[in-house]
Coordinates of C-alpha atoms in Angstrom, one line a residue:
Chain A
M263 CA -8.3 24.7 19.5
L264 CA -10.7 23.8 16.2
T265 CA -13.2 26.1 14.6
L266 CA -15.2 25.7 11.8
N267 CA -17.0 28.6 10.0
H268 CA -19.8 28.0 8.0
L269 CA -18.7 24.8 6.3
H270 CA -20.0 24.2 3.2
V271 CA -19.2 20.6 1.4
Y272 CA -20.3 18.8 -1.4
H273 CA -20.3 15.5 -2.4
G274 CA -21.1 15.8 -6.6
H275 CA -24.3 17.4 -6.7
L276 CA -25.1 16.3 -3.1
H277 CA -25.1 19.4 -0.4
V278 CA -23.9 17.2 2.6
L279 CA -22.8 20.1 5.2
K280 CA -24.8 23.3 5.0
G281 CA -23.0 25.7 6.7
I282 CA -21.3 24.0 9.9
C283 CA -20.4 26.1 12.6
L284 CA -18.2 24.8 15.7
Q285 CA -15.6 25.4 18.5
I286 CA -13.7 22.8 20.1
G287 CA -11.7 23.8 23.0
K288 CA -8.3 22.3 24.0
G289 CA -8.7 19.0 26.0
E290 CA -12.4 18.5 25.4
I291 CA -14.2 15.6 24.1
V292 CA -17.0 16.9 22.0
A293 CA -19.1 14.1 20.3
I294 CA -21.2 14.7 17.0
V295 CA -24.3 12.4 17.2
G296 CA -27.0 11.9 14.6
A297 CA -28.7 10.0 12.3
N298 CA -27.7 7.9 9.1
G299 CA -26.5 10.2 6.4
A300 CA -26.6 13.2 8.8
G301 CA -23.1 14.1 7.4
K302 CA -21.0 13.1 10.5
S303 CA -18.5 11.1 8.6
T304 CA -18.0 13.7 5.8
L305 CA -18.0 16.1 8.6
L306 CA -14.7 14.2 10.1
G307 CA -13.5 13.8 6.6
T308 CA -13.5 17.4 5.5
I309 CA -11.3 18.4 8.8
A310 CA -8.9 15.0 7.9
G311 CA -8.6 16.5 4.6
V312 CA -10.3 13.8 2.5
Y313 CA -12.9 16.1 1.4
S314 CA -12.4 19.7 0.3
P315 CA -15.0 22.1 1.2
K316 CA -16.6 24.4 -1.5
A317 CA -16.9 27.2 0.9
G318 CA -16.2 28.4 4.9
E319 CA -12.6 27.8 7.1
I320 CA -11.0 25.2 9.1
I321 CA -9.1 26.8 11.7
F322 CA -6.5 25.1 14.0
E323 CA -4.6 26.7 16.5
N324 CA -5.0 30.0 15.0
E325 CA -3.9 28.9 11.3
P326 CA -6.3 28.3 8.5
L327 CA -6.0 24.1 7.5
P328 CA -5.0 23.6 3.9
Y329 CA -7.9 21.9 2.6
G330 CA -7.5 18.4 0.9
K331 CA -3.9 17.7 2.0
V332 CA -4.6 14.6 4.1
E333 CA -0.7 13.7 4.8
Q334 CA -0.2 17.7 5.8
I335 CA -2.9 17.6 8.1
V336 CA -1.8 14.4 9.7
K337 CA 1.8 16.3 10.8
K338 CA -0.1 19.1 12.3
G339 CA -1.3 17.1 14.7
I340 CA -4.6 16.0 13.6
C341 CA -5.4 12.2 13.0
L342 CA -8.7 10.6 12.1
V343 CA -9.5 6.8 13.3
P344 CA -11.7 5.9 10.2
E345 CA -15.0 4.1 10.1
R346 CA -14.9 0.4 10.1
R347 CA -11.0 0.7 11.9
Q348 CA -9.4 0.1 8.2
I349 CA -6.1 -1.1 9.6
F350 CA -3.4 -3.2 7.7
G351 CA -4.7 -6.5 7.8
D352 CA -1.9 -8.4 6.6
L353 CA 0.8 -6.0 8.7
S354 CA 1.4 -7.5 12.3
V355 CA 0.1 -5.9 15.4
K356 CA 3.1 -3.9 15.8
D357 CA 4.1 -2.9 12.7
N358 CA 0.4 -1.4 12.6
L359 CA 1.4 0.6 15.2
L360 CA 4.6 2.1 14.2
L361 CA 2.9 3.2 10.7
G362 CA 0.7 5.4 12.5
A363 CA 4.0 6.9 13.1
Y364 CA 5.2 7.7 10.1
H365 CA 5.3 11.3 9.7
R366 CA 7.5 11.4 12.4
Y367 CA 9.5 8.3 12.4
R368 CA 12.3 9.9 10.2
N369 CA 13.2 12.5 13.0
D370 CA 13.0 10.8 16.4
F371 CA 12.6 7.4 16.0
Q372 CA 13.9 6.9 19.7
Q373 CA 10.6 9.0 21.0
V374 CA 8.2 6.7 18.5
M375 CA 9.7 3.8 20.8
R376 CA 8.8 5.3 23.8
D377 CA 5.6 6.4 22.7
Y378 CA 4.9 2.9 21.3
E379 CA 5.8 1.3 24.7
H380 CA 3.5 3.9 26.5
V381 CA 0.5 2.8 24.0
L382 CA 1.0 -0.5 24.8
E383 CA 0.6 0.4 28.3
V384 CA -2.8 1.6 27.4
F385 CA -3.8 -1.3 25.5
P386 CA -2.2 -4.3 27.4
K387 CA -4.5 -6.5 25.1
L388 CA -2.3 -6.0 22.5
K389 CA 0.7 -6.3 24.0
T390 CA 0.2 -10.1 24.0
M391 CA -0.8 -10.4 20.1
L392 CA 2.2 -8.0 19.2
D393 CA 2.9 -10.8 16.4
R394 CA -0.8 -11.2 14.8
P395 CA -1.3 -9.9 11.7
G396 CA -4.0 -7.1 12.5
G397 CA -6.5 -8.6 10.1
L398 CA -7.1 -11.7 12.5
L399 CA -7.9 -9.6 15.6
S400 CA -11.8 -9.5 16.8
G401 CA -13.8 -6.3 16.1
G402 CA -13.1 -5.1 19.5
E403 CA -9.4 -5.6 19.3
Q404 CA -9.4 -4.1 15.9
Q405 CA -10.8 -0.7 17.3
M406 CA -8.2 -0.8 19.7
L407 CA -5.7 -1.3 17.2
A408 CA -6.8 1.5 15.0
I409 CA -7.0 3.7 18.3
G410 CA -3.1 2.9 19.0
R411 CA -2.0 3.7 15.8
G412 CA -3.9 7.3 15.6
L413 CA -2.4 8.1 19.1
M414 CA 1.1 6.5 17.5
A415 CA 1.1 9.7 15.1
K416 CA 1.0 12.1 18.1
P417 CA -2.2 13.8 17.4
K418 CA -3.2 16.9 19.3
L419 CA -6.7 16.2 18.3
L420 CA -8.1 13.0 17.8
M421 CA -10.7 12.2 15.8
L422 CA -12.8 9.0 16.1
D423 CA -15.3 7.8 13.4
E424 CA -17.9 5.5 14.9
P425 CA -15.7 3.5 16.8
S426 CA -18.8 1.2 18.5
L427 CA -19.7 0.3 15.1
G428 CA -20.5 -3.7 15.1
L429 CA -18.9 -3.9 18.5
A430 CA -20.8 -5.7 21.8
P431 CA -22.3 -3.1 24.3
L432 CA -19.5 -4.5 26.9
I433 CA -16.6 -3.5 24.6
V434 CA -18.4 -0.5 23.7
K435 CA -18.3 0.3 27.2
E436 CA -14.4 -0.3 27.3
I437 CA -13.9 1.7 24.3
M438 CA -15.6 4.7 25.5
K439 CA -14.1 4.6 28.9
L440 CA -10.7 4.6 27.3
L441 CA -11.5 7.9 25.3
R442 CA -12.0 9.8 28.9
Q443 CA -8.6 7.8 30.2
L444 CA -7.0 9.1 27.0
R445 CA -7.9 12.3 27.3
D446 CA -6.7 12.5 30.9
Q447 CA -3.3 10.8 30.3
F448 CA -2.7 12.4 27.1
S449 CA -4.5 15.8 27.6
T450 CA -5.7 14.6 23.6
T451 CA -8.7 16.7 22.3
I452 CA -11.1 14.3 20.9
L453 CA -13.4 14.8 18.4
L454 CA -16.4 11.7 18.5
V455 CA -18.8 10.7 15.8
E456 CA -21.4 8.3 16.9
Q457 CA -24.5 6.3 16.0
N458 CA -24.4 5.3 19.7
V459 CA -25.9 8.1 20.7
R460 CA -26.3 7.6 24.3
A461 CA -22.6 6.5 24.9
A462 CA -21.5 9.1 23.4
L463 CA -23.5 11.5 25.2
Q464 CA -22.5 9.9 28.5
I465 CA -18.5 10.4 28.0
A466 CA -18.3 13.7 26.0
D467 CA -18.2 17.4 27.3
Y468 CA -19.9 19.1 24.9
A469 CA -22.0 17.6 21.8
C470 CA -23.6 18.7 19.1
V471 CA -26.7 17.1 17.1
L472 CA -26.2 16.7 13.2
D473 CA -29.5 16.6 10.8
R474 CA -29.3 16.4 7.4
G475 CA -25.9 18.4 6.9
E476 CA -27.3 21.2 9.7
I477 CA -26.5 21.1 13.3
M478 CA -30.0 20.9 15.3
M479 CA -29.1 21.3 18.8
Q480 CA -25.5 21.8 20.6
G481 CA -24.5 22.0 24.5
K482 CA -23.1 20.4 27.4
A483 CA -23.2 16.8 26.8
V484 CA -25.6 16.1 30.0
E485 CA -28.0 18.5 29.2
L486 CA -28.5 17.1 25.7
L487 CA -29.3 13.7 27.5
D488 CA -31.7 15.3 29.3
D489 CA -33.1 17.4 26.3
E490 CA -36.8 15.7 25.3
R491 CA -36.2 16.4 21.7
V492 CA -33.1 14.1 21.9
K493 CA -34.6 11.4 23.9
K494 CA -37.6 10.9 21.9
A495 CA -35.2 11.3 18.6
Y496 CA -32.3 9.5 19.5
L497 CA -32.2 7.5 22.6
G498 CA -35.2 5.9 22.3
M499 CA -36.9 6.8 25.9
Q500 CA -38.4 3.3 26.8
N501 CA -35.2 1.5 26.7
K502 CA -33.2 3.7 29.1
K503 CA -32.1 1.0 31.4
E504 CA -31.2 -1.6 29.4
Y505 CA -29.2 0.9 27.0
N506 CA -27.4 2.2 29.7
I507 CA -24.1 1.0 29.0
A508 CA -20.9 4.1 29.2
K509 CA -19.9 4.6 32.3
Chain B
M139 CA 24.5 -37.0 -24.2
D140 CA 22.7 -39.6 -22.4
G141 CA 19.0 -39.0 -21.2
W142 CA 19.9 -37.9 -17.4
S143 CA 22.6 -35.6 -18.8
Q144 CA 19.7 -34.1 -21.1
F145 CA 17.5 -33.8 -18.3
V146 CA 19.9 -31.8 -16.3
Q147 CA 20.9 -29.5 -19.2
L148 CA 17.6 -28.8 -19.8
L149 CA 16.8 -28.3 -16.3
F150 CA 19.4 -25.7 -15.8
S151 CA 18.8 -23.5 -19.6
G152 CA 15.6 -23.4 -17.5
L153 CA 16.4 -22.2 -14.2
T154 CA 18.2 -19.4 -16.0
V155 CA 15.7 -18.0 -18.1
G156 CA 12.9 -18.6 -15.5
S157 CA 15.0 -16.3 -13.0
I158 CA 15.0 -14.1 -15.9
Y159 CA 11.4 -14.2 -16.3
A160 CA 11.0 -14.1 -12.6
L161 CA 13.2 -10.7 -12.4
V162 CA 10.9 -9.0 -15.2
A163 CA 8.1 -10.6 -13.3
L164 CA 9.0 -9.1 -9.7
G165 CA 8.5 -5.7 -11.7
F166 CA 5.2 -6.3 -13.3
V167 CA 3.7 -7.1 -9.5
I168 CA 5.9 -4.2 -7.6
T169 CA 4.5 -1.8 -10.1
Y170 CA 0.9 -3.6 -10.4
S171 CA 0.4 -3.7 -6.2
V172 CA 1.7 0.3 -5.7
T173 CA 0.0 1.9 -8.5
G174 CA -2.8 -0.6 -9.9
I175 CA -1.1 -0.4 -13.2
L176 CA 0.3 -3.1 -15.4
N177 CA 3.4 -1.7 -16.9
L178 CA 3.7 -3.1 -20.2
A179 CA 7.0 -1.3 -21.0
Q180 CA 8.3 -3.8 -18.3
G181 CA 10.4 -5.8 -20.8
D182 CA 11.8 -2.9 -22.4
F183 CA 13.9 -2.1 -19.5
A184 CA 15.6 -5.4 -19.8
M185 CA 16.5 -4.3 -23.3
L186 CA 17.7 -1.1 -22.1
G187 CA 19.3 -2.4 -19.2
A188 CA 21.4 -4.9 -21.6
L189 CA 22.2 -2.6 -24.5
L190 CA 23.4 -0.2 -22.2
C191 CA 25.9 -2.4 -20.8
I192 CA 26.8 -3.8 -23.8
T193 CA 28.0 -0.2 -24.7
F194 CA 29.4 1.0 -21.6
V195 CA 31.4 -2.4 -21.5
N196 CA 32.6 -1.6 -25.5
S197 CA 33.5 2.0 -23.8
G198 CA 36.3 0.6 -21.7
I199 CA 34.4 1.0 -18.6
P200 CA 35.4 -2.4 -16.5
F201 CA 32.8 -4.7 -16.1
V202 CA 31.2 -4.4 -12.6
I203 CA 30.6 -0.6 -13.0
A204 CA 29.4 -1.2 -16.2
I205 CA 26.8 -3.3 -15.1
L206 CA 26.0 -1.0 -12.1
L207 CA 25.6 2.4 -14.2
S208 CA 23.5 0.6 -16.6
V209 CA 20.7 -0.7 -13.7
V210 CA 21.2 2.7 -12.2
A211 CA 20.6 4.4 -15.4
V212 CA 17.5 2.4 -16.7
M213 CA 16.0 3.3 -12.9
A214 CA 16.7 6.6 -13.7
V215 CA 14.5 5.7 -17.2
G216 CA 11.9 4.4 -15.3
G217 CA 11.8 7.4 -12.9
L218 CA 11.6 9.8 -15.4
F219 CA 9.2 7.7 -17.5
E220 CA 7.1 7.6 -14.2
R221 CA 7.4 11.4 -13.3
L222 CA 6.8 12.5 -17.2
A223 CA 4.4 9.8 -18.9
I224 CA 2.3 8.4 -15.5
H225 CA 2.4 11.2 -12.9
P226 CA 0.6 13.8 -15.0
A227 CA -2.0 11.3 -15.9
R228 CA -2.4 9.5 -12.8
N229 CA -6.5 10.7 -12.4
S230 CA -7.0 9.3 -15.7
S231 CA -8.6 5.4 -15.9
I232 CA -6.4 2.8 -15.3
A233 CA -7.0 1.4 -19.3
T234 CA -5.8 4.9 -20.4
L235 CA -2.6 4.6 -18.2
I236 CA -1.9 1.0 -19.6
I237 CA -2.0 2.2 -23.2
I238 CA 0.0 4.6 -21.9
T239 CA 2.7 2.1 -21.0
I240 CA 2.5 0.4 -24.3
G241 CA 3.0 3.9 -25.8
A242 CA 6.3 4.1 -23.5
A243 CA 7.1 0.6 -24.7
F244 CA 7.2 1.6 -28.3
V245 CA 9.1 4.6 -27.4
F246 CA 11.7 3.0 -25.9
R247 CA 12.3 0.3 -28.4
G248 CA 12.1 3.5 -31.1
I249 CA 15.1 5.0 -29.2
A250 CA 17.3 2.1 -29.0
I251 CA 16.7 1.5 -32.9
F252 CA 17.5 5.2 -33.1
I253 CA 20.8 4.5 -31.1
W254 CA 22.1 0.7 -31.5
G255 CA 20.2 -0.1 -34.7
T256 CA 18.1 -3.4 -35.1
Q257 CA 22.0 -5.4 -35.2
P258 CA 21.9 -8.1 -32.3
Y259 CA 24.9 -7.3 -30.0
A260 CA 26.9 -9.5 -27.5
L261 CA 28.1 -9.3 -24.1
R262 CA 30.9 -11.3 -22.7
P263 CA 29.9 -13.6 -20.0
F264 CA 30.7 -12.0 -16.1
T265 CA 33.6 -14.7 -15.4
G266 CA 34.7 -15.9 -18.9
N267 CA 33.8 -19.3 -20.8
H268 CA 34.1 -21.5 -18.2
S269 CA 31.8 -24.2 -18.1
L270 CA 30.7 -27.1 -15.3
N271 CA 30.3 -30.7 -16.0
V272 CA 27.4 -32.0 -13.9
V273 CA 26.8 -35.6 -14.8
G274 CA 27.7 -35.3 -18.2
A275 CA 25.6 -32.0 -18.7
V276 CA 27.9 -29.0 -19.5
I277 CA 26.2 -25.8 -17.4
Q278 CA 27.8 -22.6 -18.4
T279 CA 28.9 -20.3 -15.2
Q280 CA 26.8 -17.4 -17.0
N281 CA 23.9 -19.7 -15.9
L282 CA 25.1 -19.8 -12.5
W283 CA 25.4 -16.0 -12.4
A284 CA 21.7 -15.7 -13.6
I285 CA 20.1 -17.9 -10.6
A286 CA 22.2 -16.4 -8.1
L287 CA 21.8 -13.0 -9.1
S288 CA 17.9 -13.4 -9.1
L289 CA 18.2 -15.4 -5.7
V290 CA 19.7 -12.5 -4.3
S291 CA 17.5 -10.2 -6.0
F292 CA 14.7 -11.8 -4.4
I293 CA 16.4 -12.1 -0.7
A294 CA 16.9 -8.5 -1.0
L295 CA 13.3 -7.5 -2.1
Y296 CA 11.9 -9.9 0.8
I297 CA 14.2 -8.1 3.4
F298 CA 12.9 -4.6 2.1
F299 CA 9.2 -5.7 2.2
N300 CA 9.1 -7.4 5.6
K301 CA 12.1 -6.3 7.6
T302 CA 12.5 -2.3 7.0
Y303 CA 9.9 0.4 8.2
I304 CA 9.6 2.1 4.7
G305 CA 9.0 -1.7 3.0
K306 CA 6.4 -1.7 5.5
A307 CA 5.2 1.8 4.4
V308 CA 5.0 0.4 0.8
T309 CA 3.1 -2.6 1.8
A310 CA 0.4 -0.7 4.0
C311 CA -0.4 1.7 1.0
V312 CA -0.7 -1.4 -1.1
V313 CA -3.0 -3.1 2.0
N314 CA -5.3 -0.2 2.5
P315 CA -3.7 3.5 0.5
F316 CA -7.0 5.4 2.3
A317 CA -5.9 4.7 6.0
A318 CA -2.1 4.6 4.5
R319 CA -2.9 8.3 3.7
L320 CA -4.3 9.1 6.9
M321 CA -1.4 7.9 8.7
G322 CA 0.5 10.4 6.5
I323 CA 2.1 8.0 4.1
E324 CA 1.4 8.9 0.5
P325 CA 0.8 6.3 -2.3
R326 CA 1.9 8.7 -4.8
K327 CA 4.7 8.8 -3.6
M328 CA 6.0 5.4 -3.4
S329 CA 4.5 5.1 -7.3
L330 CA 8.0 6.6 -8.3
G331 CA 10.2 4.0 -6.3
A332 CA 7.8 1.3 -7.1
V333 CA 8.5 1.8 -11.1
A334 CA 12.1 3.1 -10.7
V335 CA 13.1 -0.3 -8.5
S336 CA 10.8 -2.1 -11.3
A337 CA 13.3 -0.7 -14.1
G338 CA 16.3 -1.7 -12.1
L339 CA 14.8 -5.4 -11.9
G340 CA 14.3 -5.5 -15.8
A341 CA 17.9 -4.3 -16.6
L342 CA 19.5 -6.8 -14.4
A343 CA 17.5 -9.0 -16.3
G344 CA 18.7 -8.1 -19.5
I345 CA 22.2 -8.0 -18.4
V346 CA 22.4 -11.0 -17.1
I347 CA 20.6 -12.8 -20.1
A348 CA 22.7 -10.7 -22.2
P349 CA 25.7 -13.2 -22.8
V350 CA 23.4 -16.3 -22.9
S351 CA 20.9 -15.3 -25.7
G352 CA 22.2 -11.5 -26.8
A353 CA 20.9 -8.3 -26.7
S354 CA 18.7 -6.4 -29.4
Y355 CA 16.2 -3.3 -29.7
D356 CA 13.4 -6.2 -29.8
M357 CA 14.3 -8.4 -26.8
G358 CA 12.0 -7.0 -24.1
V359 CA 8.8 -8.0 -26.0
M360 CA 9.0 -11.4 -25.6
I361 CA 10.9 -11.4 -22.1
G362 CA 8.0 -9.1 -21.2
L363 CA 5.7 -11.0 -22.5
K364 CA 6.7 -14.5 -20.6
A365 CA 7.4 -12.6 -17.4
F366 CA 3.9 -11.1 -18.1
I367 CA 2.8 -14.8 -18.3
A368 CA 4.2 -15.6 -15.3
A369 CA 2.9 -12.7 -12.9
V370 CA -0.8 -13.4 -14.1
I371 CA 0.0 -17.2 -12.9
G372 CA 0.9 -15.7 -9.9
G373 CA -2.2 -13.7 -10.2
L374 CA -0.2 -10.1 -10.6
T375 CA 0.2 -9.7 -6.8
N376 CA 1.9 -12.2 -5.0
A377 CA 5.8 -11.7 -5.8
P378 CA 6.7 -15.6 -4.4
A379 CA 4.0 -17.3 -6.8
A380 CA 5.1 -15.0 -9.9
I381 CA 8.5 -16.3 -9.2
A382 CA 7.6 -20.1 -9.1
G383 CA 5.2 -18.9 -12.3
A384 CA 8.4 -17.9 -14.2
F385 CA 10.6 -20.9 -13.1
I386 CA 7.5 -22.9 -14.2
I387 CA 7.6 -21.0 -17.3
G388 CA 11.2 -21.2 -18.0
I389 CA 11.8 -24.7 -17.5
L390 CA 8.3 -25.9 -19.7
E391 CA 10.0 -24.2 -22.1
A392 CA 13.4 -25.6 -21.9
F393 CA 12.1 -29.2 -22.0
T394 CA 9.7 -28.4 -24.9
E395 CA 12.7 -27.0 -27.0
G396 CA 14.8 -30.0 -25.8
Y397 CA 12.1 -32.9 -26.3
L398 CA 9.9 -31.7 -28.6
S399 CA 10.8 -28.7 -31.2
S400 CA 11.7 -25.3 -30.2
G401 CA 9.0 -24.0 -32.4
Y402 CA 6.5 -25.1 -29.5
K403 CA 7.9 -23.0 -26.8
D404 CA 6.3 -20.0 -27.1
A405 CA 2.6 -21.8 -28.3
I406 CA 3.2 -23.3 -24.8
S407 CA 3.7 -20.4 -22.6
F408 CA 1.1 -18.6 -24.1
G409 CA -1.5 -21.8 -24.2
L410 CA -0.9 -21.8 -20.3
L411 CA -1.3 -18.2 -20.2
L412 CA -5.0 -19.3 -21.8
L413 CA -5.6 -21.9 -19.4
V414 CA -4.4 -19.8 -16.6
L415 CA -6.7 -17.0 -17.5
F416 CA -9.7 -19.3 -18.5
F417 CA -9.9 -21.5 -15.2
M418 CA -7.7 -19.7 -12.7
P419 CA -8.0 -15.8 -13.5
N420 CA -6.9 -14.9 -9.6
G421 CA -3.8 -17.0 -10.7
I422 CA -3.1 -20.3 -9.7
F423 CA -2.0 -20.1 -6.3
A424 CA -4.6 -17.8 -5.5
K425 CA -6.4 -19.1 -2.1
M426 CA -10.2 -18.1 -0.9
S427 CA -10.4 -14.5 0.0
G428 CA -12.9 -12.7 2.2
K429 CA -12.4 -9.4 3.8
R430 CA -13.0 -8.6 7.2
V431 CA -15.4 -5.9 8.0

């Protein structure tokens, strides 16, 4: 569904992504994990069109994606739920959700309203606070709102940048469970970037470990969970029991 | 004229001028919120609106149509200005863009001298020279038109931004342009609309005030400056506060003119601007703001 071929991205002189190759199949949950500054967010941003690659190509559904054209890429069915949620703080929960469908509301408002009801079924919590300004929600609620808003764009590929950031472990668990549910219910392909490696690996089908702009390892998520190097570098072996949060 | 009726007289004249300032100030606020640019040619849209309307009326076009036509024409001018002057330079610094708007202001004034010369023109009042008598004060109907039309504009804008989908999309661009782009909303497309609507508001202000104070090529300078003060008092992004600021200035000027001397009028407004900038640079209605992360 999505293929990245030797993708090179620079921020100024900084070589952030050094030839990333990655394949994502339809209906998969793929996690990209790694430390701070590994280039995870840049990778998502490049796919979403926020950054333009210097070299390499991004192929989505057998067509090369235009570079750096955020607004067009949403229309093609790729939606990024950005880091730190970035909801519209002054607007109500309802407006936040409806604006997620901006690129298609003109063509089919009926369908948008049906999808809106559908998203509210997935997030019953949001249904109780539709008129509240988004900025007044708690962190977990804001994250759900951001995901809901992303779903309103009806993406074939939903990308999430650090959905667990700043959230309590219980909420993280809830959100991770939800991502699984989204994949099963909407058959949305999910590309997930996480620093919370364990939580991400536990829900993902495939995963790759990004280190300083290069893919260090990739494979089935369960296998990576058991990999000695991953355990040592990212999971902090000793605390395995305590951090067993997802599922 | 006793004290009470003089008070009412001045109050109404202040409200009239205030509503003109408010319309132009709203133009400042809308343009600034959406594009981040302080459009210093804002006052000259009022001048263009007034002079165009006078020309249309003098050439025999029915009054109402002349008004609509000149508002639409000035909106088109605003749109062209955005496309030809601001859009090509959109990646420049904000300071550059503001200087571009100053240049545009001179261009508008120059064109106006070219077409209309430097002499002042008059527009007849919207509904004849009637006046009302309120506790001894004589209120021209044109004053009521000014106040009413600006109120209608405020309500229309309120409904647009708070009740319509596209208005909310514009708000989203203002609140978080990055997230708006991720949702497929194009902040840059909004900039054209914002400048055009601001131009239209300015034109309306110029047309409404023309029967009261006449119209000439340089009328936009003062209106623009006073409206700018109003917008600054409101903190530049807060529309209701800018409207309130405009009425405060209008009324303050009217009372200064009536009770002191008309010479002090501008000094009071600019003094107020300095005070606000010194002591409350975020506007007098600014609340403590913090951002949630």
